[in-house]
Amino acid sequence: MALQDKYKELTDAAAAAGVSDLQVREQEGVLYVDGIAPNGAAKDQLWAIYDKLDPNFLSGDLVLDVKVAIDAAVTKVKVITENSNLNIRKGPGTDQPIVGKAAKNEVITLVNQSNDQWWLVRTEDGEEGYAYAQYLSPEA
Amino acid sequence: MKVLKVLPLLILAAGLVFTGCKPKDADVKAAVEKALKENPATAGVMVMVTDGVATLSGEVADDAAKTALDASVKAIKGVKSVVNNATIPAPPAPVVVTADDPLTAAVKDATKDHPSVTAAVADGVIKLTGSIEKAKWIKLKQALDALSPKKVDAAGLKIN
């Protein structure tokens, strides 16, 4: 229960922000907080609180897995790499061959996101493959 | 003989007197409901009273709360006995940690663009060493937490 107290501000904020399917579970000295945030701002806010309660996330006592809800109607995603091109691969994994690339800020088609980490995308050139989801931002 | 004739009347009268003294079920129900509402732990419990028997339904947090509920309702005037049908919510499913092989592969994907960080996976624990910039560390920690690890041990990681 001590961990739930430590991160109470975080879980309260998650509930207040409308995080759905919110689950807070403590197991073997680690607190697991899962849920689906209504938007990216809500997720960022929770991570800011996490950073405040446990600076730099160094304690290793929280696994915060809050996904951002994505409207099923979203079909376009923007490439948000730092500056390089985004690799598009044959399968979901960095061990998979690269079948194409998308430039930073390019808007490409989202085919499906059945895999949380790797989304299936298609470029304007018709290249289809898997890209790392963290570098893709849904277009409204 | 006279006594025998009067006896049924006496019994009837006695019965009426006792019934008159007995609190009505509706009043008892109101008293129990008031008591339940006053305690946030039992605010979700409902009660029905029939002949002084209070039947409770609804949800309470745990076994201790259920036992306490029993005692508190029994203490209310007019409650002869308590049938406690309050339920306790099922415990949450345990956290499922990704097996080491798929977790290792997923960690490799997540850390690919952070060459200054070294990650090792053992029994579901992702142990990080090396160094990383703060802004990138937030992104990386978000990516790692999404992989269902047992924990992310960054004690050996230098944040710049």
mmCIF file of C-alpha atoms in Angstrom:
data_model
loop_
_atom_site.group_PDB
_atom_site.id
_atom_site.type_symbol
_atom_site.label_atom_id
_atom_site.label_comp_id
_atom_site.label_asym_id
_atom_site.label_seq_id
_atom_site.Cartn_x
_atom_site.Cartn_y
_atom_site.Cartn_z
ATOM 1 C CA MET A 1 0.000 0.000 0.000
ATOM 2 C CA ALA A 2 2.967 2.310 0.531
ATOM 3 C CA LEU A 3 3.554 2.576 -3.217
ATOM 4 C CA GLN A 4 -0.076 3.457 -3.823
ATOM 5 C CA ASP A 5 0.392 6.298 -1.342
ATOM 6 C CA LYS A 6 3.616 7.434 -2.997
ATOM 7 C CA TYR A 7 1.913 7.621 -6.388
ATOM 8 C CA LYS A 8 -1.519 8.684 -5.159
ATOM 9 C CA GLU A 9 -1.220 12.068 -6.868
ATOM 10 C CA LEU A 10 -0.557 10.243 -10.140
ATOM 11 C CA THR A 11 -3.459 7.794 -9.878
ATOM 12 C CA ASP A 12 -5.824 10.544 -8.717
ATOM 13 C CA ALA A 13 -4.782 12.656 -11.697
ATOM 14 C CA ALA A 14 -5.312 9.692 -14.019
ATOM 15 C CA ALA A 15 -8.852 9.226 -12.745
ATOM 16 C CA ALA A 16 -9.523 12.973 -12.976
ATOM 17 C CA ALA A 17 -8.161 13.148 -16.526
ATOM 18 C CA GLY A 18 -10.652 10.525 -17.650
ATOM 19 C CA VAL A 19 -8.207 7.659 -18.173
ATOM 20 C CA SER A 20 -10.379 4.652 -19.006
ATOM 21 C CA ASP A 21 -9.744 1.032 -18.033
ATOM 22 C CA LEU A 22 -7.574 2.431 -15.252
ATOM 23 C CA GLN A 23 -5.925 -0.348 -13.292
ATOM 24 C CA VAL A 24 -3.636 0.155 -10.306
ATOM 25 C CA ARG A 25 -1.973 -3.007 -9.091
ATOM 26 C CA GLU A 26 0.867 -3.570 -6.678
ATOM 27 C CA GLN A 27 2.908 -6.720 -7.049
ATOM 28 C CA GLU A 28 6.278 -7.660 -5.564
ATOM 29 C CA GLY A 29 7.311 -4.124 -4.750
ATOM 30 C CA VAL A 30 6.297 -2.594 -8.074
ATOM 31 C CA LEU A 31 3.200 -0.550 -8.813
ATOM 32 C CA TYR A 32 1.602 -1.118 -12.215
ATOM 33 C CA VAL A 33 -0.644 1.639 -13.537
ATOM 34 C CA ASP A 34 -2.387 0.862 -16.827
ATOM 35 C CA GLY A 35 -5.079 2.649 -18.740
ATOM 36 C CA ILE A 36 -6.078 4.501 -21.858
ATOM 37 C CA ALA A 37 -5.731 8.267 -21.838
ATOM 38 C CA PRO A 38 -8.225 10.335 -23.829
ATOM 39 C CA ASN A 39 -5.397 12.286 -25.480
ATOM 40 C CA GLY A 40 -1.653 12.823 -25.613
ATOM 41 C CA ALA A 41 -1.777 15.824 -23.273
ATOM 42 C CA ALA A 42 -3.298 13.682 -20.504
ATOM 43 C CA LYS A 43 -0.532 11.118 -20.938
ATOM 44 C CA ASP A 44 2.164 13.815 -20.850
ATOM 45 C CA GLN A 45 0.634 15.268 -17.692
ATOM 46 C CA LEU A 46 0.798 11.864 -15.950
ATOM 47 C CA TRP A 47 4.428 11.418 -16.940
ATOM 48 C CA ALA A 48 5.235 14.894 -15.600
ATOM 49 C CA ILE A 49 3.689 13.913 -12.253
ATOM 50 C CA TYR A 50 5.640 10.635 -12.298
ATOM 51 C CA ASP A 51 8.860 12.591 -12.886
ATOM 52 C CA LYS A 52 8.002 14.891 -10.009
ATOM 53 C CA LEU A 53 7.216 12.081 -7.552
ATOM 54 C CA ASP A 54 10.193 9.962 -8.618
ATOM 55 C CA PRO A 55 12.768 12.230 -10.285
ATOM 56 C CA ASN A 56 14.198 10.653 -13.444
ATOM 57 C CA PHE A 57 12.204 7.452 -12.767
ATOM 58 C CA LEU A 58 15.195 5.965 -10.965
ATOM 59 C CA SER A 59 13.402 4.030 -8.197
ATOM 60 C CA GLY A 60 12.145 1.334 -10.534
ATOM 61 C CA ASP A 61 8.979 0.936 -8.451
ATOM 62 C CA LEU A 62 6.457 2.040 -11.071
ATOM 63 C CA VAL A 63 5.570 0.738 -14.509
ATOM 64 C CA LEU A 64 3.324 3.364 -16.094
ATOM 65 C CA ASP A 65 1.632 2.061 -19.206
ATOM 66 C CA VAL A 66 -0.916 4.642 -20.291
ATOM 67 C CA LYS A 67 -1.748 4.387 -23.957
ATOM 68 C CA VAL A 68 -3.405 7.165 -25.882
ATOM 69 C CA ALA A 69 -6.819 6.355 -27.297
ATOM 70 C CA ILE A 70 -6.832 6.592 -31.064
ATOM 71 C CA ASP A 71 -10.026 7.166 -32.940
ATOM 72 C CA ALA A 72 -10.763 4.300 -35.311
ATOM 73 C CA ALA A 73 -11.417 6.950 -37.954
ATOM 74 C CA VAL A 74 -7.751 8.010 -37.950
ATOM 75 C CA THR A 75 -6.082 6.898 -41.167
ATOM 76 C CA LYS A 76 -3.185 9.342 -41.402
ATOM 77 C CA VAL A 77 -0.114 9.561 -39.196
ATOM 78 C CA LYS A 78 2.742 12.024 -39.201
ATOM 79 C CA VAL A 79 6.367 10.965 -38.906
ATOM 80 C CA ILE A 80 7.829 12.555 -35.749
ATOM 81 C CA THR A 81 11.402 11.324 -35.746
ATOM 82 C CA GLU A 82 14.015 13.686 -34.317
ATOM 83 C CA ASN A 83 15.602 14.372 -37.668
ATOM 84 C CA SER A 84 16.250 11.121 -39.503
ATOM 85 C CA ASN A 85 14.036 9.146 -41.860
ATOM 86 C CA LEU A 86 11.759 6.536 -40.377
ATOM 87 C CA ASN A 87 12.454 2.965 -41.393
ATOM 88 C CA ILE A 88 9.569 0.913 -42.681
ATOM 89 C CA ARG A 89 10.180 -2.793 -42.240
ATOM 90 C CA LYS A 90 8.841 -6.015 -43.624
ATOM 91 C CA GLY A 91 7.760 -7.252 -40.191
ATOM 92 C CA PRO A 92 7.393 -5.900 -36.649
ATOM 93 C CA GLY A 93 10.994 -5.846 -35.343
ATOM 94 C CA THR A 94 14.320 -4.133 -35.943
ATOM 95 C CA ASP A 95 15.668 -7.493 -37.114
ATOM 96 C CA GLN A 96 13.302 -7.267 -40.103
ATOM 97 C CA PRO A 97 14.549 -5.993 -43.479
ATOM 98 C CA ILE A 98 13.844 -2.361 -44.360
ATOM 99 C CA VAL A 99 11.353 -2.082 -47.192
ATOM 100 C CA GLY A 100 11.031 1.691 -47.315
ATOM 101 C CA LYS A 101 11.589 4.986 -45.557
ATOM 102 C CA ALA A 102 9.420 7.945 -44.634
ATOM 103 C CA ALA A 103 10.833 11.423 -44.123
ATOM 104 C CA LYS A 104 10.438 13.473 -40.990
ATOM 105 C CA ASN A 105 7.071 15.335 -40.943
ATOM 106 C CA GLU A 106 5.778 13.239 -43.820
ATOM 107 C CA VAL A 107 2.131 12.221 -43.435
ATOM 108 C CA ILE A 108 1.546 8.586 -44.300
ATOM 109 C CA THR A 109 -1.382 6.168 -44.208
ATOM 110 C CA LEU A 110 -2.076 4.098 -41.099
ATOM 111 C CA VAL A 111 -3.229 0.653 -42.206
ATOM 112 C CA ASN A 112 -3.617 -0.900 -38.776
ATOM 113 C CA GLN A 113 -2.235 -0.801 -35.277
ATOM 114 C CA SER A 114 -2.884 -4.346 -34.145
ATOM 115 C CA ASN A 115 0.630 -4.355 -32.675
ATOM 116 C CA ASP A 116 1.172 -1.725 -29.955
ATOM 117 C CA GLN A 117 4.821 -1.098 -30.796
ATOM 118 C CA TRP A 118 4.754 -1.545 -34.560
ATOM 119 C CA TRP A 119 2.085 -0.024 -36.726
ATOM 120 C CA LEU A 120 1.421 -1.115 -40.267
ATOM 121 C CA VAL A 121 1.713 1.907 -42.550
ATOM 122 C CA ARG A 122 1.765 2.777 -46.245
ATOM 123 C CA THR A 123 3.695 5.622 -47.812
ATOM 124 C CA GLU A 124 2.540 7.812 -50.675
ATOM 125 C CA ASP A 125 4.756 5.671 -52.922
ATOM 126 C CA GLY A 126 2.726 2.617 -51.942
ATOM 127 C CA GLU A 127 5.433 1.034 -49.790
ATOM 128 C CA GLU A 128 3.739 -0.907 -47.022
ATOM 129 C CA GLY A 129 5.390 -2.154 -43.853
ATOM 130 C CA TYR A 130 5.850 -1.744 -40.136
ATOM 131 C CA ALA A 131 7.120 1.423 -38.454
ATOM 132 C CA TYR A 132 7.912 2.012 -34.785
ATOM 133 C CA ALA A 133 4.761 3.550 -33.289
ATOM 134 C CA GLN A 134 6.626 5.962 -31.042
ATOM 135 C CA TYR A 135 7.687 7.916 -34.111
ATOM 136 C CA LEU A 136 4.150 8.240 -35.461
ATOM 137 C CA SER A 137 1.604 10.820 -34.379
ATOM 138 C CA PRO A 138 -2.078 10.407 -35.355
ATOM 139 C CA GLU A 139 -3.397 13.205 -37.524
ATOM 140 C CA ALA A 140 -6.792 14.531 -36.470
ATOM 141 C CA MET B 1 -65.336 -21.257 32.658
ATOM 142 C CA LYS B 2 -65.394 -17.495 32.523
ATOM 143 C CA VAL B 3 -61.632 -17.373 32.319
ATOM 144 C CA LEU B 4 -61.617 -19.768 29.406
ATOM 145 C CA LYS B 5 -63.998 -17.539 27.478
ATOM 146 C CA VAL B 6 -61.910 -14.462 28.079
ATOM 147 C CA LEU B 7 -58.576 -16.153 27.359
ATOM 148 C CA PRO B 8 -58.652 -15.838 23.540
ATOM 149 C CA LEU B 9 -59.508 -12.209 23.908
ATOM 150 C CA LEU B 10 -56.615 -11.735 26.284
ATOM 151 C CA ILE B 11 -54.236 -13.418 23.889
ATOM 152 C CA LEU B 12 -55.537 -11.267 21.066
ATOM 153 C CA ALA B 13 -55.151 -8.140 23.151
ATOM 154 C CA ALA B 14 -51.642 -9.128 24.206
ATOM 155 C CA GLY B 15 -50.805 -9.770 20.584
ATOM 156 C CA LEU B 16 -52.049 -6.353 19.606
ATOM 157 C CA VAL B 17 -50.078 -4.701 22.386
ATOM 158 C CA PHE B 18 -46.850 -6.439 21.370
ATOM 159 C CA THR B 19 -47.384 -5.647 17.714
ATOM 160 C CA GLY B 20 -47.902 -2.056 18.684
ATOM 161 C CA CYS B 21 -44.582 -1.902 20.518
ATOM 162 C CA LYS B 22 -42.622 -3.561 17.687
ATOM 163 C CA PRO B 23 -40.991 -1.064 15.300
ATOM 164 C CA LYS B 24 -42.420 -1.249 11.819
ATOM 165 C CA ASP B 25 -40.278 -2.789 9.086
ATOM 166 C CA ALA B 26 -40.396 0.424 7.095
ATOM 167 C CA ASP B 27 -39.054 2.414 10.051
ATOM 168 C CA VAL B 28 -36.293 -0.114 10.624
ATOM 169 C CA LYS B 29 -35.409 0.001 6.954
ATOM 170 C CA ALA B 30 -35.176 3.793 7.080
ATOM 171 C CA ALA B 31 -32.949 3.627 10.170
ATOM 172 C CA VAL B 32 -30.624 1.078 8.543
ATOM 173 C CA GLU B 33 -30.457 3.062 5.323
ATOM 174 C CA LYS B 34 -29.562 6.182 7.242
ATOM 175 C CA ALA B 35 -26.770 4.352 9.053
ATOM 176 C CA LEU B 36 -25.459 2.866 5.791
ATOM 177 C CA LYS B 37 -25.400 6.235 4.058
ATOM 178 C CA GLU B 38 -23.462 7.830 6.905
ATOM 179 C CA ASN B 39 -20.504 5.517 6.329
ATOM 180 C CA PRO B 40 -18.801 5.954 2.945
ATOM 181 C CA ALA B 41 -17.671 2.291 3.080
ATOM 182 C CA THR B 42 -21.280 1.091 3.111
ATOM 183 C CA ALA B 43 -22.916 3.797 1.019
ATOM 184 C CA GLY B 44 -23.390 1.311 -1.836
ATOM 185 C CA VAL B 45 -25.218 -1.271 0.283
ATOM 186 C CA MET B 46 -28.965 -1.724 -0.002
ATOM 187 C CA VAL B 47 -31.310 -3.157 2.625
ATOM 188 C CA MET B 48 -34.694 -4.855 2.767
ATOM 189 C CA VAL B 49 -36.458 -5.492 6.082
ATOM 190 C CA THR B 50 -39.097 -8.186 6.557
ATOM 191 C CA ASP B 51 -40.340 -9.027 10.052
ATOM 192 C CA GLY B 52 -37.212 -7.477 11.527
ATOM 193 C CA VAL B 53 -34.864 -9.492 9.321
ATOM 194 C CA ALA B 54 -32.542 -7.126 7.460
ATOM 195 C CA THR B 55 -31.325 -8.480 4.136
ATOM 196 C CA LEU B 56 -28.290 -6.639 2.796
ATOM 197 C CA SER B 57 -27.092 -6.532 -0.796
ATOM 198 C CA GLY B 58 -24.615 -4.498 -2.795
ATOM 199 C CA GLU B 59 -20.845 -4.237 -2.709
ATOM 200 C CA VAL B 60 -18.296 -3.686 0.054
ATOM 201 C CA ALA B 61 -14.524 -3.418 -0.224
ATOM 202 C CA ASP B 62 -13.414 -6.573 1.582
ATOM 203 C CA ASP B 63 -14.188 -9.301 4.131
ATOM 204 C CA ALA B 64 -13.453 -7.057 7.100
ATOM 205 C CA ALA B 65 -15.874 -4.432 5.829
ATOM 206 C CA LYS B 66 -18.513 -7.121 5.337
ATOM 207 C CA THR B 67 -18.104 -8.377 8.933
ATOM 208 C CA ALA B 68 -18.213 -4.837 10.275
ATOM 209 C CA LEU B 69 -21.343 -4.178 8.240
ATOM 210 C CA ASP B 70 -23.028 -7.190 9.843
ATOM 211 C CA ALA B 71 -22.298 -5.991 13.349
ATOM 212 C CA SER B 72 -23.308 -2.391 12.716
ATOM 213 C CA VAL B 73 -26.677 -3.333 11.211
ATOM 214 C CA LYS B 74 -27.409 -5.868 13.951
ATOM 215 C CA ALA B 75 -26.930 -3.091 16.526
ATOM 216 C CA ILE B 76 -29.700 -0.979 15.009
ATOM 217 C CA LYS B 77 -32.927 -1.011 17.038
ATOM 218 C CA GLY B 78 -35.588 -3.238 15.550
ATOM 219 C CA VAL B 79 -33.209 -5.476 13.604
ATOM 220 C CA LYS B 80 -33.718 -9.048 14.798
ATOM 221 C CA SER B 81 -31.241 -10.664 12.503
ATOM 222 C CA VAL B 82 -29.139 -9.887 9.451
ATOM 223 C CA VAL B 83 -28.824 -11.765 6.185
ATOM 224 C CA ASN B 84 -25.641 -10.353 4.721
ATOM 225 C CA ASN B 85 -25.619 -10.869 0.957
ATOM 226 C CA ALA B 86 -23.146 -8.053 0.317
ATOM 227 C CA THR B 87 -20.517 -9.055 -2.208
ATOM 228 C CA ILE B 88 -16.805 -8.346 -2.405
ATOM 229 C CA PRO B 89 -15.382 -7.401 -5.816
ATOM 230 C CA ALA B 90 -13.122 -10.011 -7.394
ATOM 231 C CA PRO B 91 -9.421 -9.220 -6.920
ATOM 232 C CA PRO B 92 -7.742 -7.716 -9.997
ATOM 233 C CA ALA B 93 -6.031 -10.113 -12.350
ATOM 234 C CA PRO B 94 -2.327 -10.425 -11.565
ATOM 235 C CA VAL B 95 0.103 -8.380 -13.647
ATOM 236 C CA VAL B 96 1.390 -10.452 -16.555
ATOM 237 C CA VAL B 97 5.056 -9.894 -17.295
ATOM 238 C CA THR B 98 6.357 -10.461 -20.825
ATOM 239 C CA ALA B 99 8.614 -13.512 -21.160
ATOM 240 C CA ASP B 100 12.322 -12.764 -21.492
ATOM 241 C CA ASP B 101 12.710 -13.709 -25.169
ATOM 242 C CA PRO B 102 10.006 -11.468 -26.639
ATOM 243 C CA LEU B 103 10.866 -8.804 -24.066
ATOM 244 C CA THR B 104 14.537 -8.849 -25.088
ATOM 245 C CA ALA B 105 13.565 -8.431 -28.740
ATOM 246 C CA ALA B 106 11.164 -5.581 -27.927
ATOM 247 C CA VAL B 107 13.754 -3.846 -25.720
ATOM 248 C CA LYS B 108 16.247 -4.093 -28.570
ATOM 249 C CA ASP B 109 13.734 -2.332 -30.844
ATOM 250 C CA ALA B 110 13.057 0.365 -28.249
ATOM 251 C CA THR B 111 16.716 1.091 -27.514
ATOM 252 C CA LYS B 112 17.937 0.936 -31.117
ATOM 253 C CA ASP B 113 17.976 4.721 -31.477
ATOM 254 C CA HIS B 114 19.683 5.216 -28.104
ATOM 255 C CA PRO B 115 23.156 3.748 -28.675
ATOM 256 C CA SER B 116 24.511 5.277 -25.446
ATOM 257 C CA VAL B 117 22.196 3.027 -23.438
ATOM 258 C CA THR B 118 22.831 -0.653 -22.787
ATOM 259 C CA ALA B 119 19.888 -2.815 -21.764
ATOM 260 C CA ALA B 120 19.891 -6.302 -20.268
ATOM 261 C CA VAL B 121 16.773 -8.381 -19.608
ATOM 262 C CA ALA B 122 16.576 -11.003 -16.857
ATOM 263 C CA ASP B 123 13.408 -12.431 -15.277
ATOM 264 C CA GLY B 124 11.356 -9.644 -16.772
ATOM 265 C CA VAL B 125 13.548 -6.889 -15.317
ATOM 266 C CA ILE B 126 15.047 -4.422 -17.807
ATOM 267 C CA LYS B 127 18.359 -3.222 -16.397
ATOM 268 C CA LEU B 128 19.781 -0.107 -18.018
ATOM 269 C CA THR B 129 23.297 1.247 -17.942
ATOM 270 C CA GLY B 130 25.085 4.002 -19.817
ATOM 271 C CA SER B 131 23.830 7.543 -20.200
ATOM 272 C CA ILE B 132 21.016 9.421 -21.907
ATOM 273 C CA GLU B 133 19.597 12.911 -22.232
ATOM 274 C CA LYS B 134 16.565 13.670 -20.085
ATOM 275 C CA ALA B 135 14.149 14.319 -22.977
ATOM 276 C CA LYS B 136 15.114 11.072 -24.661
ATOM 277 C CA TRP B 137 14.966 9.193 -21.370
ATOM 278 C CA ILE B 138 11.285 10.087 -20.911
ATOM 279 C CA LYS B 139 10.539 8.724 -24.397
ATOM 280 C CA LEU B 140 12.560 5.588 -23.755
ATOM 281 C CA LYS B 141 10.991 4.920 -20.354
ATOM 282 C CA GLN B 142 7.529 5.317 -21.930
ATOM 283 C CA ALA B 143 8.453 2.832 -24.633
ATOM 284 C CA LEU B 144 9.879 0.340 -22.112
ATOM 285 C CA ASP B 145 6.927 0.592 -19.693
ATOM 286 C CA ALA B 146 4.625 -0.255 -22.615
ATOM 287 C CA LEU B 147 6.378 -3.623 -23.066
ATOM 288 C CA SER B 148 4.943 -5.109 -19.822
ATOM 289 C CA PRO B 149 8.245 -5.579 -18.013
ATOM 290 C CA LYS B 150 8.393 -6.636 -14.374
ATOM 291 C CA LYS B 151 10.314 -3.436 -13.701
ATOM 292 C CA VAL B 152 12.717 -1.000 -15.316
ATOM 293 C CA ASP B 153 15.886 -0.720 -13.275
ATOM 294 C CA ALA B 154 17.593 2.552 -14.218
ATOM 295 C CA ALA B 155 19.705 2.903 -11.068
ATOM 296 C CA GLY B 156 22.833 2.468 -13.194
ATOM 297 C CA LEU B 157 21.753 4.936 -15.850
ATOM 298 C CA LYS B 158 23.202 8.421 -15.947
ATOM 299 C CA ILE B 159 20.652 11.073 -16.917
ATOM 300 C CA ASN B 160 22.232 14.135 -18.495
#
